[in-house]
C-alpha cells in the first residue's frame, strides 16, 4: 500500500461546477496535510494546508480532513478552466517526520 | 527575488557519465530538498537537508549524492548516470528546521540519460 494515495484521474468537470479531489494516507500518526497545484511543465505550488479535523476554507478552495478515516480532500467551487492542473496531496509527520510524502497526483480538467 | 534557482534546466547524458545539479535559494530557508518526478509516480524524495551541515536520505537515494554547501546551496550529484535516472528533478526549500510542509520549488531540471 502506498503511503499517500490519490485517484490519478483525469477528473473532468464543467466550468462552474464543484471539483472534488480525494486523498488517503496510511500513517495514522501523520499530523500535517497539504495540497499542491502543478500546472503542466511547471513546478508545484502550495495552495492549502490543514492540520486539524474539519474544514478549512480559502476563497474557492476548501480542504477537509478526517484523521479517523485517514482521509483528506480538496473541494474547488465554481471551477474555472484556469484550475486545470495536477493536484498533489502531501502528508507530513508520524513516522515520516522531517519529510513530506506526496501522492501521485490527480489531473483535473475544467472544460468550458 | 529569485526564490529557488536550479541549474541546468535541461541536460542529456550518456549512461555512465556524471553530473551535478545545482540549487540555490535566497529566502534564508533552513531546509532544502531534492525530489524527482516521474509520470504516475508523484514526487519522490531523494535527499534532504533539515539544516546547514546535515543531510539525510529520502525514499530513493540510490545512485545519488548530495552536498549542503552552505545555507543557500544544496547540490545533487549523479556519479554514474543510468537510464532509470531519466526524470524531472525539483529542488525545494522550506523555512523551518525540519519539515513544515510549506515547500518552495525551483523550476525543475529535466534530465535524460541515454
Short mmCIF file of C-alpha atoms in Angstrom, two decimals:
data_model
loop_
_atom_site.label_atom_id
_atom_site.label_comp_id
_atom_site.label_asym_id
_atom_site.label_seq_id
_atom_site.Cartn_x
_atom_site.Cartn_y
_atom_site.Cartn_z
CA UNK A 1 0.00 0.00 0.00
CA UNK A 2 1.29 3.42 -0.95
CA UNK A 3 1.74 5.90 1.88
CA UNK A 4 -0.39 8.53 0.16
CA UNK A 5 -2.91 7.55 -2.48
CA UNK A 6 -4.87 9.62 -4.94
CA UNK A 7 -7.03 8.77 -7.89
CA UNK A 8 -4.86 9.75 -10.86
CA UNK A 9 -7.88 10.75 -12.92
CA UNK A 10 -8.26 12.54 -15.14
CA UNK A 11 -11.18 14.20 -13.42
CA UNK A 12 -13.21 16.27 -15.83
CA UNK A 13 -15.75 18.83 -14.62
CA UNK A 14 -17.68 21.59 -16.41
CA UNK A 15 -16.91 25.22 -15.73
CA UNK A 16 -18.76 26.45 -12.66
CA UNK A 17 -19.11 23.01 -11.08
CA UNK A 18 -17.55 21.75 -7.85
CA UNK A 19 -14.43 19.62 -8.29
CA UNK A 20 -13.79 17.11 -5.53
CA UNK A 21 -10.30 15.67 -5.12
CA UNK A 22 -9.59 12.91 -2.65
CA UNK A 23 -6.56 11.53 -0.86
CA UNK A 24 -5.98 8.74 1.66
CA UNK A 25 -2.89 8.13 3.75
CA UNK A 26 -1.57 5.11 5.62
CA UNK A 27 0.41 6.58 8.53
CA UNK A 28 -2.05 7.18 11.35
CA UNK A 29 0.47 9.42 13.10
CA UNK A 30 0.53 11.95 10.28
CA UNK A 31 -0.04 15.46 11.52
CA UNK A 32 0.08 17.88 8.61
CA UNK A 33 -1.67 17.79 5.26
CA UNK A 34 -1.18 19.86 2.16
CA UNK A 35 -2.49 20.37 -1.32
CA UNK A 36 -0.16 21.49 -4.08
CA UNK A 37 -1.18 22.54 -7.57
CA UNK A 38 1.07 21.83 -10.54
CA UNK A 39 0.42 23.22 -13.98
CA UNK A 40 1.76 21.23 -16.91
CA UNK A 41 5.50 21.73 -17.26
CA UNK A 42 5.71 23.85 -14.12
CA UNK A 43 6.71 23.29 -10.52
CA UNK A 44 4.28 22.54 -7.68
CA UNK A 45 2.92 25.40 -5.59
CA UNK A 46 1.24 25.18 -2.21
CA UNK A 47 -2.45 26.12 -2.24
CA UNK A 48 -3.84 24.73 1.03
CA UNK A 49 -2.66 23.32 4.34
CA UNK A 50 -4.75 21.70 7.07
CA UNK A 51 -3.74 20.36 10.46
CA UNK A 52 -6.90 19.54 12.40
CA UNK A 53 -10.09 17.67 11.68
CA UNK A 54 -12.80 19.53 9.86
CA UNK A 55 -12.94 22.03 7.04
CA UNK A 56 -10.67 24.90 6.12
CA UNK A 57 -11.80 27.40 3.52
CA UNK A 58 -9.72 29.78 1.44
CA UNK A 59 -11.59 31.53 -1.32
CA UNK A 60 -12.96 28.92 -3.73
CA UNK A 61 -10.91 26.17 -2.09
CA UNK A 62 -11.97 24.04 0.88
CA UNK A 63 -9.75 21.40 2.43
CA UNK A 64 -11.38 18.70 4.53
CA UNK A 65 -9.58 16.41 6.98
CA UNK A 66 -10.83 13.29 8.73
CA UNK A 67 -7.99 11.72 10.72
CA UNK A 68 -10.10 8.82 11.95
CA UNK A 69 -10.72 7.77 8.35
CA UNK A 70 -7.22 8.87 7.26
CA UNK A 71 -8.77 10.92 4.51
CA UNK A 72 -8.18 14.41 3.19
CA UNK A 73 -10.00 16.12 0.35
CA UNK A 74 -9.95 19.34 -1.63
CA UNK A 75 -13.08 20.97 -2.99
CA UNK A 76 -12.87 23.61 -5.67
CA UNK A 77 -16.06 25.61 -6.04
CA UNK A 78 -17.04 27.47 -9.21
CA UNK A 79 -14.31 25.64 -11.12
CA UNK A 80 -12.58 27.63 -13.85
CA UNK A 81 -10.56 26.44 -16.86
CA UNK A 82 -7.55 28.02 -15.15
CA UNK A 83 -7.95 25.42 -12.38
CA UNK A 84 -6.99 22.69 -14.86
CA UNK A 85 -3.81 21.21 -13.38
CA UNK A 86 -2.48 18.27 -11.43
CA UNK A 87 -3.30 18.42 -7.72
CA UNK A 88 -0.84 16.76 -5.38
CA UNK A 89 -1.77 15.66 -1.88
CA UNK A 90 1.13 15.68 0.60
CA UNK A 91 1.41 14.42 4.15
CA UNK A 92 3.97 15.07 6.89
CA UNK A 93 4.62 13.86 10.40
CA UNK A 94 4.26 10.45 12.03
CA UNK A 95 6.99 8.01 11.06
CA UNK A 96 7.96 10.31 8.19
CA UNK A 97 8.94 13.18 10.48
CA UNK A 98 11.14 15.59 8.61
CA UNK A 99 9.85 14.52 5.23
CA UNK A 100 6.87 15.36 3.09
CA UNK A 101 5.34 12.41 1.24
CA UNK A 102 3.38 13.10 -1.93
CA UNK A 103 0.63 11.20 -3.64
CA UNK A 104 0.87 10.60 -7.38
CA UNK A 105 -1.48 13.47 -8.13
CA UNK A 106 -4.92 13.87 -9.69
CA UNK A 107 -5.23 15.50 -13.10
CA UNK A 108 -8.15 17.93 -13.16
CA UNK A 109 -9.60 19.27 -16.38
CA UNK A 110 -12.23 22.01 -16.28
CA UNK A 111 -13.96 22.36 -19.63
CA UNK A 112 -15.91 25.45 -20.73
CA UNK B 1 13.53 37.94 -5.72
CA UNK B 2 14.59 34.72 -7.44
CA UNK B 3 13.35 32.20 -4.81
CA UNK B 4 14.79 28.77 -5.65
CA UNK B 5 17.08 28.59 -8.66
CA UNK B 6 18.12 25.32 -10.30
CA UNK B 7 20.73 24.75 -12.95
CA UNK B 8 20.82 23.37 -15.53
CA UNK B 9 17.21 23.31 -16.69
CA UNK B 10 17.86 20.66 -19.32
CA UNK B 11 20.60 18.06 -19.63
CA UNK B 12 21.22 14.99 -21.76
CA UNK B 13 23.76 12.47 -20.52
CA UNK B 14 25.09 9.18 -21.73
CA UNK B 15 25.00 6.17 -19.45
CA UNK B 16 27.93 6.26 -17.05
CA UNK B 17 28.53 9.99 -17.24
CA UNK B 18 28.43 12.11 -14.12
CA UNK B 19 26.88 15.47 -13.44
CA UNK B 20 25.84 17.80 -10.64
CA UNK B 21 22.55 19.62 -10.36
CA UNK B 22 22.90 22.93 -8.57
CA UNK B 23 20.30 24.56 -6.37
CA UNK B 24 20.36 27.87 -4.55
CA UNK B 25 17.73 29.71 -2.54
CA UNK B 26 17.72 33.33 -1.48
CA UNK B 27 14.93 33.17 1.11
CA UNK B 28 17.16 32.33 4.10
CA UNK B 29 15.39 29.00 4.47
CA UNK B 30 16.82 26.34 6.75
CA UNK B 31 15.72 23.16 4.99
CA UNK B 32 16.33 22.06 1.43
CA UNK B 33 15.20 19.04 -0.57
CA UNK B 34 15.73 17.18 -3.80
CA UNK B 35 12.77 15.38 -5.37
CA UNK B 36 12.37 13.52 -8.61
CA UNK B 37 9.11 13.34 -10.52
CA UNK B 38 8.23 10.55 -12.91
CA UNK B 39 4.92 10.01 -14.72
CA UNK B 40 2.37 8.36 -12.44
CA UNK B 41 4.78 8.33 -9.50
CA UNK B 42 4.27 11.73 -7.98
CA UNK B 43 7.20 13.42 -6.28
CA UNK B 44 9.68 11.16 -4.54
CA UNK B 45 12.21 12.47 -2.06
CA UNK B 46 15.84 11.71 -2.91
CA UNK B 47 17.73 13.54 -0.15
CA UNK B 48 17.02 16.37 2.21
CA UNK B 49 18.92 18.72 4.47
CA UNK B 50 17.00 19.83 7.54
CA UNK B 51 19.62 22.43 8.35
CA UNK B 52 23.03 23.58 7.23
CA UNK B 53 25.56 20.83 7.87
CA UNK B 54 23.12 17.91 7.86
CA UNK B 55 21.85 15.66 5.09
CA UNK B 56 19.59 12.62 5.19
CA UNK B 57 18.38 10.01 2.76
CA UNK B 58 14.87 10.12 1.44
CA UNK B 59 12.81 7.50 -0.32
CA UNK B 60 15.03 6.92 -3.39
CA UNK B 61 18.65 7.85 -2.58
CA UNK B 62 20.48 5.12 -4.50
CA UNK B 63 22.71 6.46 -7.26
CA UNK B 64 22.79 9.99 -5.85
CA UNK B 65 24.89 12.06 -3.50
CA UNK B 66 24.27 15.50 -2.08
CA UNK B 67 26.20 18.36 -0.57
CA UNK B 68 24.81 21.17 1.54
CA UNK B 69 27.50 23.64 0.63
CA UNK B 70 26.15 26.41 2.85
CA UNK B 71 22.75 27.63 3.94
CA UNK B 72 21.87 28.78 0.43
CA UNK B 73 23.12 25.92 -1.72
CA UNK B 74 22.25 22.23 -1.98
CA UNK B 75 23.66 20.19 -4.86
CA UNK B 76 22.71 16.76 -6.19
CA UNK B 77 25.33 14.60 -7.90
CA UNK B 78 24.87 11.62 -10.17
CA UNK B 79 28.17 9.76 -10.16
CA UNK B 80 27.38 7.26 -12.93
CA UNK B 81 24.12 8.09 -14.67
CA UNK B 82 21.71 5.33 -15.63
CA UNK B 83 18.64 5.45 -17.91
CA UNK B 84 16.46 4.87 -14.81
CA UNK B 85 17.56 8.30 -13.61
CA UNK B 86 15.81 9.98 -16.53
CA UNK B 87 13.39 12.25 -14.73
CA UNK B 88 12.47 15.78 -13.78
CA UNK B 89 14.35 16.88 -10.68
CA UNK B 90 12.99 19.53 -8.34
CA UNK B 91 14.87 21.31 -5.63
CA UNK B 92 12.79 22.82 -2.85
CA UNK B 93 13.31 24.75 0.34
CA UNK B 94 11.27 25.40 3.46
CA UNK B 95 11.70 27.97 6.20
CA UNK B 96 11.52 25.70 9.25
CA UNK B 97 14.09 23.44 10.81
CA UNK B 98 12.86 20.11 9.61
CA UNK B 99 9.68 19.92 7.67
CA UNK B 100 6.82 22.35 7.87
CA UNK B 101 5.21 21.19 4.67
CA UNK B 102 5.38 24.57 3.01
CA UNK B 103 7.84 23.91 0.26
CA UNK B 104 9.00 26.40 -2.31
CA UNK B 105 10.08 24.68 -5.51
CA UNK B 106 12.54 25.56 -8.19
CA UNK B 107 11.54 25.36 -11.85
CA UNK B 108 12.90 21.86 -12.27
CA UNK B 109 15.73 20.23 -14.17
CA UNK B 110 14.85 17.81 -16.97
CA UNK B 111 17.45 15.09 -17.23
CA UNK B 112 17.61 12.47 -19.97
CA UNK B 113 20.07 9.59 -19.73
CA UNK B 114 20.63 7.71 -22.97
#
